[in-house]
């Protein structure tokens, strides 16, 4: 059952965010509610899937033969080559344009000001006359900076992040062997189909051409992969980088921190040490702009009074319907509910480290669902988590897991 739920979650999220349901809803006169309806279904599917995965380990892994591994690798490589080709072409025909989306131009402006010794966090009027607030945390634009310095379109980092995601998913599947109760051939067909569906989806290609999600994609999928490899040091490094990409990302890891506080305080100390060290290295050079650095956190809170109902209803979230119904006072409690549930589940139910990562998805998703202006790219991390939970191999039992029951 969990497998089918996972497939449904991944498929609907990819198709829903890509706009495939527009015509269907228009036919029945619900085009105005496209965003909220898609968000509600995505949220329901993801929340149920994440909650079902909080216990962590699934069926035992199956050892594949060399021939089977090669066959899966070749099929996946063909999909990846096709994905790279499509994305490179998309960059060629869709140059950076602030009129289409202001995320990449904003990142570029932060890079330019940083290199010129100016404040990368003050509001900036771009050449096109478009004024943008700038609150992306340093890891976002610093990760793009080497490409900019080399004169390369910084969006190639987005391509690299997605390709690395596909390769890490392939590694997970090769260790997993097959999906529950399915033979090798059927499992490979499902895996390659899901890989291809994402690789050639409008949603994923739009992530490459218009958004600044590359660093977040990259570090979060590396974190999940390191967790699946049970490499604590690597996972703590990538965890720190994810949190330093986006203000709300700490919600993804609060349940894991509580789990270690409960079962293995040495790991909690190690996780904390890595984060503090990396945060100091990344943030201290910009400490003089600390007020600007934290402005972006208001984006995730209940401050939606300046956003019109029409704009909120046109995006992928549920704050719009709340405002339209006069129930906006429920926004913050609903955002908080996922975090409270996740922490309660860690304290009072059986889980393991990877299971707490699923609970982190619950905490993060409930906030995103009720953001005032929830753009499609905010669902990138819950989608990555959904795919990893579906494809992940079973872990060796963590000796500390017994303490969490």
PDB file of C-alpha atoms in Angstrom, residues 19 45 64 197-198 325 340 343 399:
ATOM      1  CA  UNK A  19      -0.084  22.527 -14.907  1.00  0.00           C
ATOM      2  CA  UNK A  45      -0.902  12.641  -0.442  1.00  0.00           C
ATOM      3  CA  UNK A  64      21.224  -7.516  -7.958  1.00  0.00           C
ATOM      4  CA  UNK A 197       8.395  11.501 -15.848  1.00  0.00           C
ATOM      5  CA  UNK A 198      10.301  13.956 -13.712  1.00  0.00           C
ATOM      6  CA  UNK A 325     -13.555  32.518   3.712  1.00  0.00           C
ATOM      7  CA  UNK A 340       3.977  19.750  16.737  1.00  0.00           C
ATOM      8  CA  UNK A 343       7.916  16.272  17.423  1.00  0.00           C
ATOM      9  CA  UNK A 399      21.560   0.433  17.567  1.00  0.00           C
TER      10      UNK A 399
END
